[in-house]
Amino acid sequence: MSIGHFIDGKRVEGTSERRGDVFDPATGRRTTVVELASTADVDVAVQAAARAARAWRDASLARRSAVLFAFRELAHSRRDRLAEVITAEHGKVLADAAGEVQRGLEVIEYACGLPSALRGAFSENVSTEVDSYTIRQPLGVVAVISPFNFPVMVPLWFVPVAVACGNAVVLKPSEKDPSAALLLAEWFAEAGLPDGVLNVVNGDKEAVDALLEHPEVRAVSFVGSTPIARYVYQRATAAGKRVQALGGAKNHMVVLPDADLDLAADAAVNAGFGSAGERCMAISVLVAVEPVADALVERIAARVTGLRTGDGRRGCDMGPLVTAAHAATVRSYVDAGVAAGAVPVVDGRDVTPNGDPDGFWLGPTLFDRVTPDMSIYTDEIFGPVLSVVRVGSYDEAVDLVNASPYGNGTAIFTNDGGAARRYQHEVEVGMVGINVPIPVPMAYHSFGGWKSSLFGDLHAHGEDGVRFFTRGKVVTSRWLDPRHGGVNLGFPTQT
Ligand code: NAD
């Protein structure tokens, strides 16, 4: 039995013969296979969405909100089920999966109130007896392409907002953990969303390319690694589409000498090793402004040594990596760090997990004395590896952060308000935490990075999300009577 697609209101099989394996990362066992859609399968989904979009754009705001409220109730009452599905395919521990679901629910709640964000603007008498008003209209069919690391939250960054704005969606989740997206689509249908407004197509590059090229797809929201985000942005914009492509990250946490080192150490461990480092907002570099490094590394090491790595269903702190191949890649980065001369204060390669020996295990690794030329510093590892870089001053710290090609998230730990204010002003990063290590914006603000962490102009959800999924139109209107007659070829000006 394989996992198929959800098109036009029901689960369907596609025509493709190609399949991908889905694993339980904590046991290493293949649990199912997922269909990898062909271009023809994608076309079926997009055509269903195009048909549905024509009617859905005319559904009243009240009806759209009612569907979103009902969907919120279903997703909320079944949140434990969603968390279990996330843990079974991604591997993150159950408590972390529940947190992911909670952040996704917040976007649904934001979308329930979207009629107020969709209000236009009206100017009476822009000229005598002439009114002008702005309205925002849906785009039609939009594609959402999501990564493996947040199989619920990332689709929910986009789908509720797109649907509330009156669009129809084709969602292409990660082929590594496809089940949650299908549940969301089924529950949306149960909540009253008309058939075809939300479709899920499972697949890989072939499905993505088909979406990027399909003439009925008007916009693409993508989240994934930087090379693929860049590719998606270039290809889809060349095909005339509106694109927001969120990419990878290398997030720095700066610790100034006046910071509370115990609180900073707690934060570094939580943000570095939560979800086994497979978060785009994970802290992967700790910038210790001397003289704090020795004391900070000692505190972090004590905490990291106490972390329990194991099966996410067994109350552990940190789960496995998503696939055997990814675990091997991250392990090779640890090898490279040691070879380059970084000091492995805690070495995750030696871990004894509380779980099946065939799981995709790697324990938390803490490196000290990392320098910016090492691959553990330059590359996005996306695993439980925290690198400490020692610098001599605040200026050196901010220069280091700003030299990174990435600009997703960053944090500064300090009790000096002036220094924090300066950092927030000077740092070239899209999301900044002041004594907050993972500054993920709430749904009514917008999520997005700078530089190679986001290609496009608009960020996810909040005001930017509404702008992304709608087009502005300005109407100028006058109700004619005989006084308005007469020929005048001059350019219209207000009178
Ligand atoms: P990925 O780039 O491998 O995959 C993302 C999506 O692209 C998936 O749906 C996948 O099927 C598809 N894809 C993969 N290869 C492709 C190709 N050659 N052509 C077209 N499509 C392709 O990313 P991932 O490993 O699933 O997720 C982890 C990455 O996502 C990390 O780099 C992480 O930083 C990033 N991420 C970023 C954010 C953000 O908000 N900036 C959020 C979550 C994850």
mmCIF file with all atom_site columns, N, CA, C and O and ligand atoms in Angstrom, residues 145-149 157 172-176 203-205 208 222-225 228 231 246-249 280 380 382 408 447 453, ligand 1:
data_model
loop_
_atom_site.group_PDB
_atom_site.id
_atom_site.type_symbol
_atom_site.label_atom_id
_atom_site.label_alt_id
_atom_site.label_comp_id
_atom_site.label_asym_id
_atom_site.label_entity_id
_atom_site.label_seq_id
_atom_site.pdbx_PDB_ins_code
_atom_site.Cartn_x
_atom_site.Cartn_y
_atom_site.Cartn_z
_atom_site.occupancy
_atom_site.B_iso_or_equiv
_atom_site.pdbx_formal_charge
_atom_site.auth_seq_id
_atom_site.auth_comp_id
_atom_site.auth_asym_id
_atom_site.auth_atom_id
_atom_site.pdbx_PDB_model_num
ATOM   1   N N   . ILE A 1 145 ? 5.482  24.412 -1.916  1.00 0.00 ? 145 ILE A N   1
ATOM   2   C CA  . ILE A 1 145 ? 6.446  23.295 -1.939  1.00 0.00 ? 145 ILE A CA  1
ATOM   3   C C   . ILE A 1 145 ? 7.212  23.349 -0.623  1.00 0.00 ? 145 ILE A C   1
ATOM   4   O O   . ILE A 1 145 ? 7.859  24.357 -0.312  1.00 0.00 ? 145 ILE A O   1
ATOM   5   N N   . SER A 1 146 ? 7.120  22.272 0.162   1.00 0.00 ? 146 SER A N   1
ATOM   6   C CA  . SER A 1 146 ? 7.621  22.369 1.537   1.00 0.00 ? 146 SER A CA  1
ATOM   7   C C   . SER A 1 146 ? 8.746  21.366 1.812   1.00 0.00 ? 146 SER A C   1
ATOM   8   O O   . SER A 1 146 ? 8.890  20.359 1.119   1.00 0.00 ? 146 SER A O   1
ATOM   9   N N   . PRO A 1 147 ? 9.535  21.644 2.874   1.00 0.00 ? 147 PRO A N   1
ATOM   10  C CA  . PRO A 1 147 ? 10.690 20.804 3.211   1.00 0.00 ? 147 PRO A CA  1
ATOM   11  C C   . PRO A 1 147 ? 10.300 19.722 4.222   1.00 0.00 ? 147 PRO A C   1
ATOM   12  O O   . PRO A 1 147 ? 9.190  19.732 4.756   1.00 0.00 ? 147 PRO A O   1
ATOM   13  N N   . PHE A 1 148 ? 11.262 18.842 4.529   1.00 0.00 ? 148 PHE A N   1
ATOM   14  C CA  . PHE A 1 148 ? 10.947 17.740 5.441   1.00 0.00 ? 148 PHE A CA  1
ATOM   15  C C   . PHE A 1 148 ? 10.878 18.174 6.895   1.00 0.00 ? 148 PHE A C   1
ATOM   16  O O   . PHE A 1 148 ? 10.251 17.515 7.715   1.00 0.00 ? 148 PHE A O   1
ATOM   17  N N   . ASN A 1 149 ? 11.538 19.296 7.251   1.00 0.00 ? 149 ASN A N   1
ATOM   18  C CA  . ASN A 1 149 ? 11.790 19.492 8.682   1.00 0.00 ? 149 ASN A CA  1
ATOM   19  C C   . ASN A 1 149 ? 10.604 20.025 9.464   1.00 0.00 ? 149 ASN A C   1
ATOM   20  O O   . ASN A 1 149 ? 10.571 19.887 10.681  1.00 0.00 ? 149 ASN A O   1
ATOM   21  N N   . TRP A 1 157 ? 2.115  27.636 7.113   1.00 0.00 ? 157 TRP A N   1
ATOM   22  C CA  . TRP A 1 157 ? 2.513  29.032 6.936   1.00 0.00 ? 157 TRP A CA  1
ATOM   23  C C   . TRP A 1 157 ? 1.779  29.642 5.739   1.00 0.00 ? 157 TRP A C   1
ATOM   24  O O   . TRP A 1 157 ? 1.537  30.840 5.686   1.00 0.00 ? 157 TRP A O   1
ATOM   25  N N   . LYS A 1 172 ? 2.918  20.515 -2.497  1.00 0.00 ? 172 LYS A N   1
ATOM   26  C CA  . LYS A 1 172 ? 3.848  19.405 -2.745  1.00 0.00 ? 172 LYS A CA  1
ATOM   27  C C   . LYS A 1 172 ? 4.729  19.284 -1.504  1.00 0.00 ? 172 LYS A C   1
ATOM   28  O O   . LYS A 1 172 ? 5.703  20.013 -1.347  1.00 0.00 ? 172 LYS A O   1
ATOM   29  N N   . PRO A 1 173 ? 4.376  18.362 -0.582  1.00 0.00 ? 173 PRO A N   1
ATOM   30  C CA  . PRO A 1 173 ? 5.183  18.220 0.634   1.00 0.00 ? 173 PRO A CA  1
ATOM   31  C C   . PRO A 1 173 ? 6.490  17.489 0.343   1.00 0.00 ? 173 PRO A C   1
ATOM   32  O O   . PRO A 1 173 ? 6.704  16.976 -0.761  1.00 0.00 ? 173 PRO A O   1
ATOM   33  N N   . SER A 1 174 ? 7.327  17.398 1.365   1.00 0.00 ? 174 SER A N   1
ATOM   34  C CA  . SER A 1 174 ? 8.563  16.630 1.211   1.00 0.00 ? 174 SER A CA  1
ATOM   35  C C   . SER A 1 174 ? 8.228  15.155 1.065   1.00 0.00 ? 174 SER A C   1
ATOM   36  O O   . SER A 1 174 ? 7.372  14.621 1.782   1.00 0.00 ? 174 SER A O   1
ATOM   37  N N   . GLU A 1 175 ? 8.914  14.489 0.187   1.00 0.00 ? 175 GLU A N   1
ATOM   38  C CA  . GLU A 1 175 ? 8.701  13.053 -0.018  1.00 0.00 ? 175 GLU A CA  1
ATOM   39  C C   . GLU A 1 175 ? 9.233  12.227 1.153   1.00 0.00 ? 175 GLU A C   1
ATOM   40  O O   . GLU A 1 175 ? 8.957  11.037 1.250   1.00 0.00 ? 175 GLU A O   1
ATOM   41  N N   . LYS A 1 176 ? 9.986  12.895 2.070   1.00 0.00 ? 176 LYS A N   1
ATOM   42  C CA  . LYS A 1 176 ? 10.524 12.146 3.213   1.00 0.00 ? 176 LYS A CA  1
ATOM   43  C C   . LYS A 1 176 ? 9.466  11.937 4.301   1.00 0.00 ? 176 LYS A C   1
ATOM   44  O O   . LYS A 1 176 ? 9.505  10.960 5.036   1.00 0.00 ? 176 LYS A O   1
ATOM   45  N N   . GLY A 1 203 ? 5.734  13.989 -4.410  1.00 0.00 ? 203 GLY A N   1
ATOM   46  C CA  . GLY A 1 203 ? 6.701  13.819 -5.485  1.00 0.00 ? 203 GLY A CA  1
ATOM   47  C C   . GLY A 1 203 ? 8.031  14.442 -5.171  1.00 0.00 ? 203 GLY A C   1
ATOM   48  O O   . GLY A 1 203 ? 8.288  14.879 -4.048  1.00 0.00 ? 203 GLY A O   1
ATOM   49  N N   . ASP A 1 204 ? 8.857  14.470 -6.210  1.00 0.00 ? 204 ASP A N   1
ATOM   50  C CA  . ASP A 1 204 ? 10.208 14.998 -6.072  1.00 0.00 ? 204 ASP A CA  1
ATOM   51  C C   . ASP A 1 204 ? 10.444 16.064 -7.140  1.00 0.00 ? 204 ASP A C   1
ATOM   52  O O   . ASP A 1 204 ? 9.534  16.805 -7.502  1.00 0.00 ? 204 ASP A O   1
ATOM   53  N N   . LYS A 1 205 ? 11.637 16.102 -7.690  1.00 0.00 ? 205 LYS A N   1
ATOM   54  C CA  . LYS A 1 205 ? 11.991 17.171 -8.637  1.00 0.00 ? 205 LYS A CA  1
ATOM   55  C C   . LYS A 1 205 ? 11.024 17.226 -9.825  1.00 0.00 ? 205 LYS A C   1
ATOM   56  O O   . LYS A 1 205 ? 10.670 18.309 -10.290 1.00 0.00 ? 205 LYS A O   1
ATOM   57  N N   . VAL A 1 208 ? 8.009  19.100 -8.777  1.00 0.00 ? 208 VAL A N   1
ATOM   58  C CA  . VAL A 1 208 ? 8.331  20.516 -8.552  1.00 0.00 ? 208 VAL A CA  1
ATOM   59  C C   . VAL A 1 208 ? 8.477  21.225 -9.896  1.00 0.00 ? 208 VAL A C   1
ATOM   60  O O   . VAL A 1 208 ? 7.875  22.289 -10.131 1.00 0.00 ? 208 VAL A O   1
ATOM   61  N N   . PHE A 1 222 ? 7.933  28.499 -1.820  1.00 0.00 ? 222 PHE A N   1
ATOM   62  C CA  . PHE A 1 222 ? 8.855  27.370 -1.655  1.00 0.00 ? 222 PHE A CA  1
ATOM   63  C C   . PHE A 1 222 ? 9.621  27.538 -0.355  1.00 0.00 ? 222 PHE A C   1
ATOM   64  O O   . PHE A 1 222 ? 10.022 28.653 0.000   1.00 0.00 ? 222 PHE A O   1
ATOM   65  N N   . VAL A 1 223 ? 9.880  26.429 0.323   1.00 0.00 ? 223 VAL A N   1
ATOM   66  C CA  . VAL A 1 223 ? 10.790 26.436 1.478   1.00 0.00 ? 223 VAL A CA  1
ATOM   67  C C   . VAL A 1 223 ? 11.695 25.223 1.367   1.00 0.00 ? 223 VAL A C   1
ATOM   68  O O   . VAL A 1 223 ? 11.210 24.093 1.181   1.00 0.00 ? 223 VAL A O   1
ATOM   69  N N   . GLY A 1 224 ? 12.994 25.432 1.485   1.00 0.00 ? 224 GLY A N   1
ATOM   70  C CA  . GLY A 1 224 ? 13.944 24.314 1.410   1.00 0.00 ? 224 GLY A CA  1
ATOM   71  C C   . GLY A 1 224 ? 15.363 24.839 1.477   1.00 0.00 ? 224 GLY A C   1
ATOM   72  O O   . GLY A 1 224 ? 15.615 25.941 1.979   1.00 0.00 ? 224 GLY A O   1
ATOM   73  N N   . SER A 1 225 ? 16.289 24.064 0.962   1.00 0.00 ? 225 SER A N   1
ATOM   74  C CA  . SER A 1 225 ? 17.702 24.455 1.041   1.00 0.00 ? 225 SER A CA  1
ATOM   75  C C   . SER A 1 225 ? 17.991 25.590 0.055   1.00 0.00 ? 225 SER A C   1
ATOM   76  O O   . SER A 1 225 ? 17.260 25.773 -0.934  1.00 0.00 ? 225 SER A O   1
ATOM   77  N N   . ILE A 1 228 ? 18.295 24.838 -3.870  1.00 0.00 ? 228 ILE A N   1
ATOM   78  C CA  . ILE A 1 228 ? 17.006 24.533 -4.527  1.00 0.00 ? 228 ILE A CA  1
ATOM   79  C C   . ILE A 1 228 ? 16.117 25.779 -4.525  1.00 0.00 ? 228 ILE A C   1
ATOM   80  O O   . ILE A 1 228 ? 15.406 26.047 -5.501  1.00 0.00 ? 228 ILE A O   1
ATOM   81  N N   . TYR A 1 231 ? 17.213 27.912 -7.360  1.00 0.00 ? 231 TYR A N   1
ATOM   82  C CA  . TYR A 1 231 ? 16.764 27.302 -8.620  1.00 0.00 ? 231 TYR A CA  1
ATOM   83  C C   . TYR A 1 231 ? 15.266 27.548 -8.835  1.00 0.00 ? 231 TYR A C   1
ATOM   84  O O   . TYR A 1 231 ? 14.842 27.956 -9.928  1.00 0.00 ? 231 TYR A O   1
ATOM   85  N N   . LEU A 1 246 ? 12.096 30.489 0.276   1.00 0.00 ? 246 LEU A N   1
ATOM   86  C CA  . LEU A 1 246 ? 12.838 30.572 1.533   1.00 0.00 ? 246 LEU A CA  1
ATOM   87  C C   . LEU A 1 246 ? 13.903 29.480 1.556   1.00 0.00 ? 246 LEU A C   1
ATOM   88  O O   . LEU A 1 246 ? 13.591 28.313 1.286   1.00 0.00 ? 246 LEU A O   1
ATOM   89  N N   . GLY A 1 247 ? 15.140 29.869 1.847   1.00 0.00 ? 247 GLY A N   1
ATOM   90  C CA  . GLY A 1 247 ? 16.245 28.925 1.758   1.00 0.00 ? 247 GLY A CA  1
ATOM   91  C C   . GLY A 1 247 ? 16.862 28.575 3.103   1.00 0.00 ? 247 GLY A C   1
ATOM   92  O O   . GLY A 1 247 ? 16.229 28.704 4.154   1.00 0.00 ? 247 GLY A O   1
ATOM   93  N N   . GLY A 1 248 ? 18.113 28.149 3.052   1.00 0.00 ? 248 GLY A N   1
ATOM   94  C CA  . GLY A 1 248 ? 18.788 27.625 4.229   1.00 0.00 ? 248 GLY A CA  1
ATOM   95  C C   . GLY A 1 248 ? 19.308 28.712 5.155   1.00 0.00 ? 248 GLY A C   1
ATOM   96  O O   . GLY A 1 248 ? 19.020 29.902 4.979   1.00 0.00 ? 248 GLY A O   1
ATOM   97  N N   . ALA A 1 249 ? 20.087 28.289 6.136   1.00 0.00 ? 249 ALA A N   1
ATOM   98  C CA  . ALA A 1 249 ? 20.473 29.228 7.192   1.00 0.00 ? 249 ALA A CA  1
ATOM   99  C C   . ALA A 1 249 ? 21.754 28.788 7.877   1.00 0.00 ? 249 ALA A C   1
ATOM   100 O O   . ALA A 1 249 ? 22.156 27.621 7.807   1.00 0.00 ? 249 ALA A O   1
ATOM   101 N N   . CYS A 1 280 ? 15.404 25.468 10.512  1.00 0.00 ? 280 CYS A N   1
ATOM   102 C CA  . CYS A 1 280 ? 16.041 26.577 9.796   1.00 0.00 ? 280 CYS A CA  1
ATOM   103 C C   . CYS A 1 280 ? 16.361 27.726 10.749  1.00 0.00 ? 280 CYS A C   1
ATOM   104 O O   . CYS A 1 280 ? 17.130 28.611 10.402  1.00 0.00 ? 280 CYS A O   1
ATOM   105 N N   . GLU A 1 380 ? 25.806 24.935 5.855   1.00 0.00 ? 380 GLU A N   1
ATOM   106 C CA  . GLU A 1 380 ? 24.635 24.589 6.660   1.00 0.00 ? 380 GLU A CA  1
ATOM   107 C C   . GLU A 1 380 ? 24.664 23.073 6.868   1.00 0.00 ? 380 GLU A C   1
ATOM   108 O O   . GLU A 1 380 ? 24.498 22.304 5.917   1.00 0.00 ? 380 GLU A O   1
ATOM   109 N N   . PHE A 1 382 ? 22.754 21.311 9.228   1.00 0.00 ? 382 PHE A N   1
ATOM   110 C CA  . PHE A 1 382 ? 21.381 20.867 9.502   1.00 0.00 ? 382 PHE A CA  1
ATOM   111 C C   . PHE A 1 382 ? 21.368 19.598 10.355  1.00 0.00 ? 382 PHE A C   1
ATOM   112 O O   . PHE A 1 382 ? 20.693 18.609 10.063  1.00 0.00 ? 382 PHE A O   1
ATOM   113 N N   . ASN A 1 408 ? 19.030 34.361 7.960   1.00 0.00 ? 408 ASN A N   1
ATOM   114 C CA  . ASN A 1 408 ? 17.703 33.949 8.395   1.00 0.00 ? 408 ASN A CA  1
ATOM   115 C C   . ASN A 1 408 ? 17.398 34.474 9.798   1.00 0.00 ? 408 ASN A C   1
ATOM   116 O O   . ASN A 1 408 ? 16.590 35.371 9.972   1.00 0.00 ? 408 ASN A O   1
ATOM   117 N N   . PHE A 1 447 ? 7.303  35.939 8.489   1.00 0.00 ? 447 PHE A N   1
ATOM   118 C CA  . PHE A 1 447 ? 8.513  35.131 8.692   1.00 0.00 ? 447 PHE A CA  1
ATOM   119 C C   . PHE A 1 447 ? 9.361  35.172 7.436   1.00 0.00 ? 447 PHE A C   1
ATOM   120 O O   . PHE A 1 447 ? 8.881  34.840 6.348   1.00 0.00 ? 447 PHE A O   1
ATOM   121 N N   . SER A 1 453 ? 18.979 33.443 2.351   1.00 0.00 ? 453 SER A N   1
ATOM   122 C CA  . SER A 1 453 ? 17.943 32.718 3.098   1.00 0.00 ? 453 SER A CA  1
ATOM   123 C C   . SER A 1 453 ? 16.546 33.002 2.553   1.00 0.00 ? 453 SER A C   1
ATOM   124 O O   . SER A 1 453 ? 15.577 32.404 3.035   1.00 0.00 ? 453 SER A O   1
HETATM 125 P P1  . NAD B 2 .   ? 15.273 20.445 0.099   1.00 0.00 ? 1   NAD B P1  1
HETATM 126 O O1  . NAD B 2 .   ? 15.727 21.690 -0.569  1.00 0.00 ? 1   NAD B O1  1
HETATM 127 O O2  . NAD B 2 .   ? 16.038 19.192 -0.141  1.00 0.00 ? 1   NAD B O2  1
HETATM 128 O O3  . NAD B 2 .   ? 13.757 20.109 -0.307  1.00 0.00 ? 1   NAD B O3  1
HETATM 129 C C1  . NAD B 2 .   ? 12.735 21.078 -0.226  1.00 0.00 ? 1   NAD B C1  1
HETATM 130 C C2  . NAD B 2 .   ? 11.674 20.752 -1.277  1.00 0.00 ? 1   NAD B C2  1
HETATM 131 O O4  . NAD B 2 .   ? 12.277 20.798 -2.575  1.00 0.00 ? 1   NAD B O4  1
HETATM 132 C C3  . NAD B 2 .   ? 11.092 19.343 -1.120  1.00 0.00 ? 1   NAD B C3  1
HETATM 133 O O5  . NAD B 2 .   ? 9.700  19.411 -1.346  1.00 0.00 ? 1   NAD B O5  1
HETATM 134 C C4  . NAD B 2 .   ? 11.817 18.541 -2.191  1.00 0.00 ? 1   NAD B C4  1
HETATM 135 O O6  . NAD B 2 .   ? 11.021 17.493 -2.716  1.00 0.00 ? 1   NAD B O6  1
HETATM 136 C C5  . NAD B 2 .   ? 12.096 19.566 -3.260  1.00 0.00 ? 1   NAD B C5  1
HETATM 137 N N1  . NAD B 2 .   ? 13.335 19.301 -4.001  1.00 0.00 ? 1   NAD B N1  1
HETATM 138 C C6  . NAD B 2 .   ? 14.432 18.626 -3.554  1.00 0.00 ? 1   NAD B C6  1
HETATM 139 N N2  . NAD B 2 .   ? 15.364 18.584 -4.526  1.00 0.00 ? 1   NAD B N2  1
HETATM 140 C C7  . NAD B 2 .   ? 14.857 19.245 -5.591  1.00 0.00 ? 1   NAD B C7  1
HETATM 141 C C8  . NAD B 2 .   ? 15.357 19.537 -6.900  1.00 0.00 ? 1   NAD B C8  1
HETATM 142 N N3  . NAD B 2 .   ? 16.582 19.150 -7.293  1.00 0.00 ? 1   NAD B N3  1
HETATM 143 N N4  . NAD B 2 .   ? 14.577 20.230 -7.742  1.00 0.00 ? 1   NAD B N4  1
HETATM 144 C C9  . NAD B 2 .   ? 13.352 20.643 -7.365  1.00 0.00 ? 1   NAD B C9  1
HETATM 145 N N5  . NAD B 2 .   ? 12.819 20.390 -6.124  1.00 0.00 ? 1   NAD B N5  1
HETATM 146 C C10 . NAD B 2 .   ? 13.568 19.700 -5.263  1.00 0.00 ? 1   NAD B C10 1
HETATM 147 O O7  . NAD B 2 .   ? 15.186 20.781 1.670   1.00 0.00 ? 1   NAD B O7  1
HETATM 148 P P2  . NAD B 2 .   ? 14.904 19.770 2.862   1.00 0.00 ? 1   NAD B P2  1
HETATM 149 O O8  . NAD B 2 .   ? 16.127 18.939 3.074   1.00 0.00 ? 1   NAD B O8  1
HETATM 150 O O9  . NAD B 2 .   ? 13.607 19.098 2.683   1.00 0.00 ? 1   NAD B O9  1
HETATM 151 O O10 . NAD B 2 .   ? 14.731 20.801 4.070   1.00 0.00 ? 1   NAD B O10 1
HETATM 152 C C11 . NAD B 2 .   ? 15.799 21.342 4.800   1.00 0.00 ? 1   NAD B C11 1
HETATM 153 C C12 . NAD B 2 .   ? 16.231 22.681 4.234   1.00 0.00 ? 1   NAD B C12 1
HETATM 154 O O11 . NAD B 2 .   ? 15.141 23.585 4.249   1.00 0.00 ? 1   NAD B O11 1
HETATM 155 C C13 . NAD B 2 .   ? 17.320 23.335 5.067   1.00 0.00 ? 1   NAD B C13 1
HETATM 156 O O12 . NAD B 2 .   ? 18.233 23.936 4.200   1.00 0.00 ? 1   NAD B O12 1
HETATM 157 C C14 . NAD B 2 .   ? 16.569 24.381 5.867   1.00 0.00 ? 1   NAD B C14 1
HETATM 158 O O13 . NAD B 2 .   ? 17.338 25.471 6.307   1.00 0.00 ? 1   NAD B O13 1
HETATM 159 C C15 . NAD B 2 .   ? 15.539 24.798 4.891   1.00 0.00 ? 1   NAD B C15 1
HETATM 160 N N6  . NAD B 2 .   ? 14.407 25.416 5.560   1.00 0.00 ? 1   NAD B N6  1
HETATM 161 C C16 . NAD B 2 .   ? 14.296 26.770 5.485   1.00 0.00 ? 1   NAD B C16 1
HETATM 162 C C17 . NAD B 2 .   ? 13.268 27.402 6.129   1.00 0.00 ? 1   NAD B C17 1
HETATM 163 C C18 . NAD B 2 .   ? 13.125 28.893 6.069   1.00 0.00 ? 1   NAD B C18 1
HETATM 164 O O14 . NAD B 2 .   ? 12.138 29.393 6.548   1.00 0.00 ? 1   NAD B O14 1
HETATM 165 N N7  . NAD B 2 .   ? 14.072 29.625 5.510   1.00 0.00 ? 1   NAD B N7  1
HETATM 166 C C19 . NAD B 2 .   ? 12.321 26.651 6.851   1.00 0.00 ? 1   NAD B C19 1
HETATM 167 C C20 . NAD B 2 .   ? 12.455 25.274 6.896   1.00 0.00 ? 1   NAD B C20 1
HETATM 168 C C21 . NAD B 2 .   ? 13.514 24.660 6.240   1.00 0.00 ? 1   NAD B C21 1
#
